[in-house]
XYZ file of C-alpha atoms in Angstrom:
90
model
C -9.586 16.674 -1.217
C -10.140 12.837 -1.802
C -13.621 12.353 -3.280
C -15.601 9.079 -3.829
C -19.246 9.242 -5.164
C -21.065 6.336 -5.451
C -24.390 5.566 -7.568
C -26.433 2.831 -9.517
C -28.814 3.348 -12.195
C -28.780 3.979 -16.583
C -26.793 6.303 -18.111
C -29.012 8.965 -17.119
C -28.977 8.234 -13.401
C -24.825 7.971 -13.124
C -24.482 11.536 -15.770
C -25.055 14.268 -13.500
C -22.458 12.541 -10.931
C -19.875 11.955 -14.084
C -20.331 15.940 -14.297
C -19.889 16.293 -10.536
C -16.551 14.540 -10.601
C -15.209 16.385 -13.951
C -16.167 19.902 -11.537
C -14.474 18.582 -8.803
C -11.521 17.291 -10.818
C -11.679 20.775 -12.672
C -11.233 22.582 -8.924
C -8.238 20.309 -8.267
C -9.689 17.461 -6.050
C -9.057 13.777 -6.433
C -11.959 11.903 -7.527
C -13.759 8.388 -7.623
C -16.425 7.194 -9.049
C -18.357 3.763 -8.054
C -20.947 2.646 -10.105
C -21.858 -0.490 -12.446
C -19.051 -1.981 -14.386
C -20.894 -1.133 -17.489
C -20.135 2.529 -17.455
C -16.442 2.124 -17.313
C -15.773 3.219 -21.158
C -17.853 6.686 -19.973
C -16.460 7.536 -16.432
C -12.433 6.513 -16.889
C -11.890 8.840 -20.279
C -12.985 11.292 -18.012
C -9.610 11.491 -15.773
C -12.065 10.294 -12.515
C -10.884 6.902 -11.414
C -13.269 4.088 -11.939
C -14.434 1.602 -9.020
C -16.509 -0.919 -10.800
C -19.626 -2.304 -8.732
C -20.547 -6.085 -9.399
C -24.290 -5.317 -9.539
C -24.982 -4.146 -12.812
C -28.557 -2.757 -12.943
C -28.175 -1.993 -16.609
C -27.651 -5.871 -17.704
C -30.639 -6.382 -15.228
C -33.012 -4.139 -17.028
C -32.050 -5.626 -20.348
C -32.952 -9.073 -18.836
C -36.366 -10.680 -19.369
C -37.308 -10.246 -15.440
C -36.106 -6.554 -16.134
C -38.011 -6.106 -18.795
C -41.282 -7.443 -16.756
C -40.320 -5.181 -13.994
C -40.496 -2.378 -16.454
C -43.866 -4.082 -18.452
C -46.484 -0.472 -18.098
C -49.242 -3.293 -18.611
C -48.360 -5.235 -15.275
C -45.026 -4.538 -14.118
C -43.378 -1.795 -11.651
C -44.150 0.984 -14.315
C -48.264 0.220 -13.584
C -48.104 0.891 -10.145
C -46.751 4.231 -10.200
C -43.191 4.314 -11.836
C -44.281 6.126 -14.728
C -44.915 9.257 -12.877
C -47.808 8.073 -11.076
C -49.975 6.409 -13.932
C -51.185 3.129 -12.427
C -51.735 4.162 -9.045
C -55.247 4.380 -8.766
C -55.299 1.010 -9.471
C -57.103 -1.342 -6.722
């Protein structure tokens, strides 16, 4: 069977799909993984066909705008992205 896995996120979001791809390969399937271009060095050496996506969430997270979104004092995290902390804020 030919399988294409599509995922975006950080390394922690992508890693489970790399493991899934490795297991599918082990079972004899053809596997491709489409994700941020920054993960090519992690995916391709495992024998999984790599398809880079133009939207690089890692680069965005490292940008000034990305850091602002993740700022626990007023960004997305302050509104619940940290396990519910900040959700009672009016």
